[in-house]
């Protein structure tokens, strides 16, 4: 589904990703962990096509297509979804209206007819349950005045509505209390269907208790320096990142 | 990042879609302005002596005045002798019914999307359409007459209800008020007149459509709305003009009189030709609009969506004379390319417990300049007056300008006046967020801007709100790949 080869990217002339490789197959959940500044969010931004991030090398193939050649909206329409670390507020635009526009754009790109209000409402009501969202929230302006937890729930709700084939969760757990974390994780788990793939970027092992990954990767200095299963996350929780840093730095200096 | 700016710039570029010229024969006055022209206009309209006198007084006063230079706009000096002050579509036959309307005029209305027939049957909107200078047809008149509502062209009102016209003409905007108001009083050609009797709630929206069609003409319409005690009316005004290389002058006057416990809601969607991308051509829109809340608890509400004109100079205002009277001003002003707008409102509080609300949303793109200018004046007599003003500016791109000039004059200690102002740019992060959900940059800008204007659009009657949203989308349409 997704193959990243030797990906290099910089922001404001500063190299952040230094030849990153990894592969995601359909239905897999990959967790990406790593110390601050290792390039986790940069990876998410590069995959989604944020303009400030300049790709300086490597390639990303998504379902046989060169992802890096596609515009951000085309990536979204092709099934790449990014749950933002800091969801953006759009005053005056209701959540429902925003999503209806988005859903119908995605449908249009697939040659499907636009949903009318009634059909849309029906689907929306189903998906709202996944993240225990109440109706009032769909009528409020996109993310405006939402609490941190509401914003993250809204991201997962949008994901449920847009039904992407690859979902990237950028520190979705940051700023969530334990109840919100559970709701968000339940929402994500409900969307695991054996075909949809996930890249879960997180600082903490805690989230991975709820969203159990197939693979865990450690990102450091813009590369994946260690990969394993969920036991690796537990080990990191226990020992921190220093031992990995030392290992890597020793190799680099050798 | 410069790519983003370019996209915004492209998005901000619009093509004017109402730029057709209708091939209607018209009956013009010779170019230029002098007392003879004033007499010519008056004679053409068979006006009574008192009205001619009024015009001449206004004209003589106008000659002593100079153009105002204080607005934050620059434009070539208008040559007032190079304008045709009267242009009427030549009627082939006397009009008895809608069917006799010149097919070209009818086609023009169809292009504008206001087929009179359809309006009449479906929309339940009574329309008075003014092309160039003459009011062409007023629909629904008889239905309204049953309720005692008078809705006619200004010229007809002069003949049929001279006592009302005489009493109220110039009572809110005297010809001495300003340069353009004086000019209008001298040469106004037609416009709409509306009277709602005591206690009557007008059962439909009243609507006027203005269009400047002939080359080299100015349009000087005059609108007078009187809402008697306890009455209610919602009035809509729409404007378009064909594309022309030269600048055309539009200097209208609108007067509203709201008696005790009466309510007048006046909505405008102004889409005069704004000129081309380099600022060539376009309408100079120098308009005086003012209402007076005469009695206890009377209310006047202005809502405007201004997308057109090369230069706009317009301050729909309310004089809050009656105790507990209410004035409102909701405005969206969009400027693109080389457009300039200096617009806002004046709220003059005289009565006790009067309150006013000002919500102004400016959107600037291209190399345009958009200024909000507002005065809130609380007189000594206005105990417990309240005002809330919110002036927001949204910038598309980095070559446009947004300016805010709020003036506050408070002479009563019990007054409460609040002013909030913000300036923002359509954020790259907002656009990216939309992109990431599959929405193109062009649609994202439309969505964000419409959201930004929501408070104002909510004030518009349904059909008008839809039109305003479409207009906004069109003005922001560009060549985003």
XYZ file of C-alpha atoms in Angstrom:
735
model
C 0.000 0.000 0.000
C 2.648 2.484 1.042
C 6.327 2.231 0.296
C 8.733 4.881 1.485
C 12.242 4.694 0.057
C 15.190 6.748 1.227
C 12.969 9.739 1.964
C 14.776 12.983 2.658
C 12.992 16.197 3.551
C 13.821 19.571 4.979
C 11.922 22.480 6.431
C 13.284 26.005 6.326
C 16.517 24.646 4.867
C 17.007 22.317 7.801
C 17.262 18.647 6.932
C 14.833 16.643 9.081
C 14.332 13.335 7.320
C 17.594 11.649 6.373
C 16.766 8.656 4.222
C 13.753 7.050 5.777
C 12.560 3.636 4.652
C 9.490 1.686 5.544
C 6.567 -0.154 4.156
C 2.936 -0.452 5.171
C 0.777 -3.276 3.862
C -3.029 -3.237 3.763
C -4.610 -3.663 7.167
C -1.429 -3.084 9.137
C -1.037 -0.743 12.053
C 2.398 0.814 12.389
C 3.350 2.847 15.400
C 6.088 5.417 15.028
C 7.796 6.534 18.198
C 10.859 8.545 18.907
C 12.297 11.368 20.954
C 11.348 15.000 20.375
C 12.682 16.439 17.152
C 13.288 13.069 15.533
C 11.061 13.893 12.547
C 7.791 12.159 13.431
C 5.489 15.065 12.617
C 7.612 15.971 9.609
C 6.922 12.523 8.211
C 3.178 13.046 8.672
C 3.333 16.487 7.020
C 5.400 15.240 4.089
C 2.986 12.386 3.449
C 0.012 14.766 3.528
C 1.795 17.232 1.233
C 2.240 20.298 3.396
C 4.003 22.869 1.278
C 6.564 24.155 3.775
C 8.200 20.726 3.785
C 10.548 20.235 0.916
C 11.284 16.745 -0.245
C 14.959 16.604 -1.176
C 15.238 12.925 -2.064
C 13.683 9.492 -2.160
C 10.234 8.362 -3.176
C 6.854 7.486 -1.748
C 4.648 5.060 -3.633
C 1.024 4.861 -2.559
C -1.101 2.178 -4.205
C 1.230 2.169 -7.185
C 1.244 5.940 -7.583
C 3.927 8.509 -6.902
C 2.419 10.215 -3.879
C 4.898 13.087 -3.879
C 3.700 14.188 -7.317
C 0.129 14.594 -6.110
C -1.468 17.750 -4.696
C -2.598 17.588 -1.062
C -6.254 17.377 -2.093
C -5.539 14.604 -4.580
C -3.737 12.636 -1.891
C -6.764 13.047 0.359
C -9.109 11.970 -2.427
C -6.899 8.960 -3.118
C -7.390 7.863 0.489
C -4.659 9.428 2.605
C -6.047 10.924 5.795
C -4.107 12.897 8.360
C -5.509 13.340 11.846
C -3.863 16.633 12.781
C -1.895 17.149 15.947
C -3.344 20.655 16.070
C -6.713 20.641 14.257
C -7.466 23.962 12.606
C -10.475 26.165 13.393
C -12.677 27.446 10.578
C -15.082 30.022 12.047
C -18.567 30.237 10.583
C -18.360 26.918 8.722
C -20.360 24.205 10.412
C -18.725 20.867 10.953
C -21.544 19.214 8.999
C -21.218 21.565 6.040
C -17.456 21.174 6.005
C -17.676 17.406 6.040
C -20.381 17.271 3.437
C -18.188 19.302 1.106
C -15.226 17.045 1.826
C -17.139 13.766 1.492
C -18.693 14.835 -1.785
C -15.319 15.927 -3.172
C -13.899 12.514 -2.382
C -16.942 10.830 -3.910
C -16.685 12.970 -7.022
C -13.069 11.920 -7.525
C -14.216 8.309 -7.440
C -16.971 8.970 -9.961
C -19.703 8.603 -7.347
C -22.717 10.852 -7.101
C -22.837 13.507 -4.407
C -24.795 12.590 -1.300
C -27.900 14.643 -0.677
C -28.559 16.113 2.745
C -30.735 13.241 3.873
C -28.271 10.514 2.915
C -25.430 12.487 4.401
C -27.260 12.998 7.673
C -27.944 9.302 7.978
C -24.296 8.341 7.510
C -23.237 11.111 9.851
C -25.511 9.835 12.606
C -24.016 6.350 12.329
C -20.444 7.561 12.461
C -21.077 9.972 15.313
C -21.683 6.999 17.557
C -18.166 5.714 16.931
C -16.647 8.625 18.801
C -19.575 9.288 21.147
C -20.128 12.658 19.569
C -23.339 14.550 20.163
C -25.359 16.227 17.473
C -24.654 19.759 18.649
C -21.013 19.306 17.750
C -21.830 18.791 14.074
C -23.603 22.135 13.988
C -20.776 24.048 15.616
C -18.114 25.736 13.505
C -15.221 23.426 12.606
C -13.112 23.023 15.758
C -14.013 26.520 16.975
C -14.199 26.604 20.734
C -13.702 22.828 20.906
C -11.768 21.449 23.847
C -8.579 19.536 23.086
C -10.415 16.256 23.479
C -13.312 17.369 21.268
C -10.906 18.396 18.545
C -9.232 15.006 18.495
C -12.560 13.214 18.560
C -13.615 15.367 15.658
C -10.540 14.265 13.712
C -11.452 10.623 14.192
C -15.067 11.400 13.298
C -13.889 13.006 10.059
C -11.764 9.961 9.396
C -14.794 7.729 9.868
C -16.776 9.856 7.426
C -14.063 9.976 4.767
C -13.161 6.272 4.978
C -9.519 6.583 3.923
C -7.350 3.608 3.019
C -4.414 5.012 4.955
C -4.882 7.007 8.133
C -2.005 8.864 9.732
C -2.580 9.818 13.366
C -0.186 12.578 14.385
C 0.084 12.525 18.167
C -3.649 12.123 18.451
C -3.163 11.159 22.098
C -1.446 14.378 23.103
C -3.497 16.409 25.518
C -6.125 13.732 26.051
C -7.319 12.545 29.413
C -7.842 8.847 29.912
C -11.559 8.890 28.986
C -10.993 10.857 25.807
C -8.101 8.568 24.951
C -10.360 5.555 25.286
C -13.052 7.108 23.092
C -10.566 8.052 20.397
C -8.920 4.622 20.484
C -12.277 2.850 20.314
C -13.124 4.960 17.280
C -9.883 3.983 15.595
C -10.286 0.302 16.452
C -13.796 0.303 15.022
C -12.298 1.458 11.758
C -9.743 -1.344 11.631
C -11.210 -3.658 9.085
C -8.243 -5.673 7.862
C -7.829 -3.473 4.788
C -7.400 0.014 6.151
C -3.868 0.822 7.273
C -2.752 3.112 10.055
C 0.387 5.001 10.919
C 0.131 5.987 14.557
C 2.629 8.613 15.636
C 2.971 8.909 19.378
C 5.319 9.760 22.207
C 3.822 7.373 24.667
C 3.263 3.691 24.923
C -0.036 4.383 26.668
C -1.977 4.873 23.409
C -0.663 1.528 22.152
C -2.404 -0.232 25.023
C -5.624 0.773 23.324
C -4.595 0.731 19.678
C -2.462 -2.359 19.454
C 0.076 -2.011 16.629
C 1.444 -4.729 14.390
C 4.801 -3.005 14.215
C 6.616 -0.396 16.204
C 9.372 1.755 14.708
C 11.729 4.144 16.399
C 12.530 7.306 14.510
C 15.724 9.127 15.423
C 17.598 11.795 13.520
C 15.286 11.400 10.557
C 15.711 7.644 10.101
C 14.039 4.525 11.378
C 16.683 3.108 13.609
C 14.852 0.225 15.181
C 11.760 -1.791 14.352
C 9.929 -4.408 16.273
C 6.560 -5.462 17.586
C 4.581 -3.981 20.416
C 7.110 -5.325 22.914
C 9.517 -2.705 21.613
C 7.126 -0.020 22.787
C 7.052 -1.531 26.246
C 10.815 -1.637 26.329
C 10.982 2.035 25.353
C 8.496 2.894 28.051
C 10.698 1.212 30.570
C 14.151 2.251 29.400
C 13.561 5.523 27.542
C 15.310 6.413 24.292
C 18.859 6.927 25.548
C 20.061 3.400 24.924
C 18.882 3.626 21.328
C 20.436 7.048 20.879
C 23.743 5.725 22.187
C 23.616 2.727 19.888
C 22.877 4.864 16.874
C 25.349 7.616 17.692
C 28.061 5.023 18.265
C 27.402 3.537 14.819
C 27.364 6.980 13.216
C 30.633 7.975 14.856
C 32.332 4.716 14.079
C 5.040 30.024 0.124
C 4.939 32.418 -2.781
C 2.941 29.710 -4.559
C 0.242 30.053 -1.965
C 0.146 33.764 -2.443
C -0.122 33.239 -6.146
C -3.040 30.897 -5.682
C -4.723 33.404 -3.433
C -4.038 36.046 -5.999
C -5.556 33.897 -8.734
C -8.491 33.073 -6.560
C -9.026 36.719 -5.902
C -9.211 37.489 -9.601
C -12.697 37.439 -10.916
C -14.439 37.913 -14.191
C -17.495 40.100 -14.201
C -20.400 38.028 -15.435
C -23.060 40.643 -15.791
C -21.226 42.637 -18.410
C -23.701 42.374 -21.262
C -25.160 45.462 -22.927
C -28.821 45.374 -23.769
C -29.788 46.815 -27.100
C -32.598 48.995 -25.877
C -33.416 52.240 -27.620
C -33.082 55.064 -25.176
C -34.171 58.627 -24.931
C -31.239 60.701 -23.709
C -30.736 64.216 -22.449
C -27.791 66.081 -23.973
C -24.528 65.715 -22.060
C -23.698 68.112 -19.306
C -25.359 69.809 -16.396
C -26.945 73.239 -16.059
C -30.313 74.616 -15.004
C -31.754 73.774 -18.391
C -30.913 70.123 -17.920
C -32.569 70.166 -14.522
C -35.645 71.726 -16.117
C -35.447 69.203 -18.972
C -35.513 66.268 -16.557
C -38.360 67.784 -14.585
C -40.322 68.499 -17.749
C -39.697 64.996 -19.124
C -41.312 63.688 -15.998
C -44.167 66.160 -16.015
C -43.278 67.235 -12.538
C -45.216 69.744 -10.481
C -43.731 73.160 -9.893
C -42.720 72.475 -6.254
C -40.503 69.602 -7.290
C -38.807 71.619 -10.013
C -38.192 74.310 -7.411
C -36.692 71.718 -5.076
C -34.397 70.474 -7.820
C -33.277 73.974 -8.758
C -32.551 74.880 -5.161
C -30.507 71.708 -4.826
C -28.691 72.427 -8.069
C -27.789 75.960 -7.006
C -26.562 74.662 -3.697
C -24.540 71.934 -5.407
C -22.747 74.573 -7.476
C -21.386 76.059 -4.269
C -20.011 72.722 -3.061
C -16.838 70.775 -3.764
C -16.281 67.064 -3.998
C -15.323 65.465 -0.693
C -11.694 64.412 -0.561
C -11.604 62.786 2.863
C -12.446 59.207 1.827
C -9.536 56.812 1.599
C -9.897 56.401 -2.163
C -8.187 57.834 -5.199
C -9.784 58.143 -8.618
C -9.630 60.460 -11.623
C -11.694 63.590 -11.176
C -15.219 63.210 -12.433
C -16.125 65.611 -15.240
C -19.682 66.443 -14.323
C -20.205 68.088 -17.711
C -19.379 64.859 -19.510
C -22.272 62.863 -18.126
C -25.719 62.258 -19.532
C -28.105 62.989 -16.702
C -31.208 61.471 -18.155
C -31.542 58.276 -20.136
C -34.845 56.510 -20.463
C -35.483 53.354 -22.427
C -37.715 54.543 -25.298
C -41.065 52.882 -24.931
C -42.429 51.547 -28.192
C -45.944 51.656 -26.863
C -47.500 52.747 -23.610
C -47.206 49.880 -21.170
C -50.444 48.433 -19.981
C -49.310 45.043 -18.823
C -46.152 43.111 -18.337
C -46.602 41.557 -21.771
C -46.057 44.933 -23.383
C -42.638 45.291 -21.842
C -39.871 45.720 -24.420
C -38.610 42.178 -25.109
C -35.016 43.423 -24.852
C -35.658 44.762 -21.379
C -37.344 41.554 -20.484
C -34.353 39.607 -21.801
C -32.080 41.787 -19.707
C -34.013 40.878 -16.608
C -33.891 37.250 -17.597
C -30.106 37.430 -17.865
C -30.028 39.035 -14.481
C -32.045 36.135 -13.228
C -34.998 38.248 -12.234
C -37.610 37.319 -14.750
C -40.489 39.517 -13.693
C -42.994 36.834 -14.544
C -41.270 34.239 -12.450
C -40.784 36.664 -9.630
C -44.421 37.472 -9.766
C -45.636 33.926 -9.692
C -43.075 32.085 -7.649
C -40.981 34.221 -5.448
C -43.678 36.327 -3.903
C -41.409 39.310 -4.320
C -42.703 42.560 -5.668
C -40.127 44.065 -8.012
C -39.594 47.582 -9.185
C -36.933 47.483 -11.891
C -35.010 50.618 -12.732
C -32.977 50.613 -15.950
C -30.763 53.660 -16.296
C -33.105 56.299 -15.061
C -36.638 55.130 -15.412
C -38.601 52.695 -13.384
C -39.781 50.149 -15.891
C -42.344 48.085 -14.165
C -43.629 47.530 -10.727
C -45.047 44.094 -10.175
C -47.567 43.043 -7.606
C -48.799 46.526 -7.190
C -52.459 45.722 -6.912
C -51.934 42.987 -4.343
C -50.086 45.457 -2.199
C -52.669 48.180 -2.689
C -55.300 46.016 -1.031
C -53.333 46.384 2.186
C -52.892 50.061 1.564
C -49.215 49.610 0.768
C -47.900 51.951 -1.858
C -45.005 50.579 -3.860
C -44.344 52.433 -7.054
C -41.723 54.257 -9.009
C -40.724 57.556 -7.521
C -42.133 59.448 -10.515
C -45.529 57.850 -10.152
C -45.560 58.634 -6.447
C -44.894 62.271 -7.242
C -48.131 62.353 -9.230
C -50.249 60.001 -7.183
C -49.144 60.817 -3.635
C -47.628 64.286 -3.821
C -48.499 65.026 -0.182
C -46.364 62.104 1.057
C -43.468 62.825 -1.250
C -43.531 66.507 -0.385
C -43.611 65.775 3.327
C -40.745 63.288 3.404
C -38.490 64.090 0.445
C -35.235 65.417 1.840
C -36.415 64.996 5.424
C -33.666 62.486 6.227
C -31.072 63.433 3.644
C -31.473 67.149 2.886
C -29.935 68.369 -0.342
C -27.483 70.365 1.724
C -26.151 67.150 3.269
C -23.257 66.484 0.967
C -21.983 67.025 -2.554
C -23.508 63.890 -4.054
C -26.776 64.197 -2.189
C -27.140 67.707 -3.602
C -26.338 66.456 -7.090
C -28.868 63.675 -6.715
C -31.567 66.050 -5.483
C -31.011 68.189 -8.582
C -31.000 65.480 -11.221
C -32.544 62.335 -9.747
C -34.458 60.613 -12.450
C -36.392 57.844 -10.822
C -36.277 55.277 -8.097
C -38.700 53.577 -5.809
C -41.243 54.838 -3.386
C -42.766 52.809 -0.645
C -45.285 53.570 2.051
C -46.514 51.045 4.615
C -49.571 52.224 6.499
C -50.095 52.013 10.244
C -50.005 48.527 11.712
C -49.500 46.772 8.381
C -46.960 44.039 8.018
C -45.919 43.942 4.386
C -46.688 40.365 3.295
C -43.812 40.088 0.837
C -40.325 41.386 0.346
C -40.255 44.503 -1.770
C -37.462 44.590 -4.257
C -35.818 47.041 -6.615
C -33.376 46.077 -9.301
C -31.123 48.799 -10.605
C -29.151 48.545 -13.792
C -27.082 51.115 -15.670
C -27.254 50.197 -19.345
C -26.547 53.199 -21.575
C -23.008 54.429 -22.127
C -21.935 57.688 -20.542
C -24.943 57.909 -18.261
C -25.033 58.486 -14.611
C -27.653 56.868 -12.478
C -29.178 59.002 -9.801
C -32.004 57.114 -8.300
C -33.910 58.215 -5.311
C -35.608 55.866 -2.925
C -37.975 56.875 -0.214
C -39.402 54.390 2.250
C -41.896 55.357 4.908
C -43.021 52.873 7.517
C -45.907 54.249 9.510
C -46.521 53.359 13.157
C -46.264 49.678 13.987
C -45.647 48.579 10.416
C -43.005 46.266 9.006
C -41.292 45.992 5.660
C -38.325 44.133 4.267
C -36.839 45.832 1.257
C -34.290 44.392 -1.153
C -32.106 46.204 -3.612
C -29.892 44.661 -6.296
C -27.569 46.403 -8.732
C -25.646 45.504 -11.868
C -24.134 47.308 -14.855
C -22.523 46.286 -18.164
C -18.760 46.305 -18.679
C -17.535 49.589 -20.087
C -14.142 51.152 -20.406
C -15.127 54.515 -19.019
C -16.149 55.144 -15.467
C -19.812 55.670 -14.804
C -21.227 57.587 -11.936
C -23.867 56.275 -9.599
C -24.990 58.723 -6.958
C -28.145 57.514 -5.304
C -29.993 58.688 -2.247
C -32.054 56.390 -0.057
C -34.182 57.824 2.725
C -36.000 55.708 5.265
C -38.474 56.990 7.800
C -39.481 54.558 10.524
C -42.249 55.721 12.831
C -43.000 54.477 16.346
C -42.734 50.705 16.679
C -42.186 50.318 12.956
C -39.439 48.167 11.514
C -37.631 48.547 8.232
C -35.129 46.005 7.025
C -33.166 47.160 4.000
C -30.914 44.676 2.211
C -28.600 45.447 -0.679
C -26.600 43.197 -2.910
C -24.479 45.566 -4.927
C -22.659 44.180 -7.920
C -21.930 47.171 -10.121
C -19.206 46.581 -12.682
C -15.906 46.893 -10.774
C -13.639 47.674 -13.735
C -11.089 45.309 -15.237
C -8.014 43.836 -13.566
C -5.987 46.962 -14.196
C -8.651 49.248 -12.835
C -9.983 50.419 -16.182
C -13.667 51.323 -16.209
C -16.140 50.482 -13.501
C -18.774 52.304 -11.548
C -18.138 55.106 -9.089
C -20.673 54.402 -6.421
C -21.192 57.499 -4.283
C -24.324 56.846 -2.352
C -26.047 58.452 0.595
C -28.296 56.133 2.543
C -29.842 57.153 5.793
C -32.793 56.264 7.927
C -34.420 57.909 10.869
C -36.089 56.095 13.742
C -38.632 58.748 14.533
C -40.668 57.205 17.272
C -40.578 55.018 20.329
C -39.082 51.577 19.656
C -38.722 52.016 15.937
C -36.068 50.027 14.177
C -34.002 50.247 11.018
C -31.671 47.527 9.904
C -29.262 47.851 6.974
C -27.644 44.783 5.490
C -25.314 45.188 2.566
C -23.201 42.895 0.478
C -20.910 45.037 -1.632
C -18.944 43.169 -4.256
C -18.910 45.559 -7.184
C -17.995 49.135 -8.186
C -14.562 50.526 -8.931
C -14.894 53.017 -6.100
C -17.456 52.783 -3.319
C -18.292 55.594 -0.969
C -21.254 54.637 1.124
C -22.364 54.882 4.741
C -25.881 53.602 5.406
C -26.741 55.327 8.650
C -29.415 55.521 11.284
C -30.546 58.485 13.327
C -31.952 57.060 16.536
C -34.292 59.808 17.541
C -37.119 57.902 19.182
C -36.598 56.495 22.668
C -35.735 52.782 22.703
C -35.146 52.790 18.982
C -32.754 50.335 17.384
C -30.297 50.702 14.520
C -28.377 47.890 12.886
C -25.726 47.711 10.194
C -24.477 44.433 8.788
C -21.990 44.658 5.992
C -19.821 42.492 3.794
C -17.593 44.485 1.481
C -15.415 42.629 -0.993
C -12.717 44.379 -3.004
C -10.565 42.743 -5.648
C -8.008 43.761 -8.242
C -7.924 47.572 -8.194
C -11.239 48.167 -6.431
C -11.478 50.661 -3.607
C -14.149 50.828 -0.975
C -14.633 53.315 1.817
C -17.758 52.165 3.524
C -19.300 51.917 6.952
C -22.081 53.521 8.873
C -23.111 56.276 11.218
C -25.234 55.642 14.258
C -26.494 58.845 15.782
C -28.044 58.268 19.203
C -30.444 60.983 20.292
C -33.261 59.184 22.119
C -33.011 57.446 25.472
C -32.271 53.697 25.673
C -31.367 53.597 22.030
C -29.136 50.814 20.834
C -27.118 50.092 17.750
C -25.152 47.163 16.395
C -22.483 47.336 13.730
C -21.048 44.189 12.184
C -18.680 44.894 9.336
C -16.740 42.282 7.402
C -14.231 43.517 4.867
C -12.535 41.158 2.425
C -9.691 42.427 0.275
C -7.848 40.708 -2.528
C -5.643 41.715 -5.440
C -4.287 45.229 -5.075
C -7.519 46.574 -3.675
C -8.141 48.819 -0.707
C -10.970 48.269 1.689
C -11.733 50.783 4.416
C -14.282 50.671 7.161
C -15.320 54.110 8.365
C -17.879 54.335 11.095
C -19.168 56.962 13.445
C -20.979 56.233 16.672
C -22.299 59.414 18.158
C -24.051 59.453 21.516
C -25.762 62.764 22.107
C -26.146 64.348 25.511
C -29.830 63.454 25.556
C -29.257 59.763 24.856
C -29.337 58.243 28.335
C -28.409 54.554 28.516
C -27.476 54.344 24.873
C -25.723 51.176 23.775
C -23.520 50.400 20.853
C -21.653 47.313 19.858
C -19.302 47.459 16.881
C -17.326 44.660 15.386
C -15.133 45.346 12.388
C -13.259 42.450 10.898
C -10.923 42.532 7.937
C -9.838 39.524 5.956
C -6.893 39.744 3.605
C -6.390 37.508 0.598
C -2.795 37.890 -0.448
C -0.207 40.477 0.472
C -0.786 43.338 -1.952
C -4.146 44.506 -0.687
C -4.979 46.864 2.119
C -7.537 46.898 4.894
C -8.138 50.003 6.966
C -10.429 50.763 9.851
C -11.468 54.272 10.859
C -13.802 54.120 13.830
C -14.996 57.440 15.237
C -16.628 57.650 18.633
C -18.257 60.743 20.029
C -19.815 60.132 23.387
C -21.455 62.996 25.259
C -23.432 61.044 27.821
C -21.841 59.253 30.746
C -24.451 56.493 30.887
C -23.556 55.255 27.424
C -21.990 51.874 26.832
C -19.964 51.577 23.701
C -17.963 48.553 22.657
C -15.695 48.260 19.692
C -13.910 45.148 18.505
C -11.705 44.913 15.477
C -9.696 42.091 13.966
C -7.558 41.667 10.899
C -6.757 38.223 9.630
C -5.488 36.451 6.581
C -7.011 33.355 5.113
C -4.548 31.079 6.844
C -2.373 28.682 4.931
C -3.054 26.205 7.692
C -6.819 26.560 7.155
C -6.409 25.982 3.431
C -4.137 23.008 4.014
C -6.612 21.535 6.474
C -9.328 21.760 3.810
C -6.957 20.353 1.169
C -6.213 17.416 3.429
C -9.918 16.646 3.499
C -10.096 16.622 -0.310
C -11.247 20.214 -0.823
C -9.421 22.232 -3.491
C -7.798 25.535 -2.593
C -10.374 27.503 -4.568
C -13.287 25.830 -2.810
C -11.479 26.148 0.494
C -11.161 29.915 0.101
C -14.861 30.098 -0.804
C -15.788 28.032 2.234
C -13.606 30.013 4.620
C -14.788 33.383 3.298
C -18.434 32.371 3.422
C -17.947 31.212 6.982
C -16.344 34.530 7.788
C -19.399 36.387 6.416
C -21.968 34.154 8.047
C -23.142 36.644 10.651
C -24.053 39.074 7.897
C -25.523 36.536 5.473
C -27.763 35.315 8.290
C -29.422 38.721 8.217
C -30.384 38.457 4.560
C -33.672 37.005 3.384
C -33.184 33.411 2.212
C -33.125 33.929 -1.573
C -30.858 36.903 -1.226
C -28.478 35.042 1.041
C -28.119 32.324 -1.564
C -27.473 34.929 -4.233
C -24.939 36.681 -2.032
C -23.084 33.438 -1.406
C -22.976 32.689 -5.121
C -21.787 36.206 -5.864
C -19.037 35.871 -3.330
C -17.968 32.551 -4.808
C -17.918 34.123 -8.273
C -15.959 37.169 -7.134
C -13.401 34.835 -5.617
C -13.335 32.460 -8.522
C -10.030 32.171 -10.268
C -7.823 29.957 -12.333
C -6.591 27.564 -9.681
C -5.252 24.475 -11.459
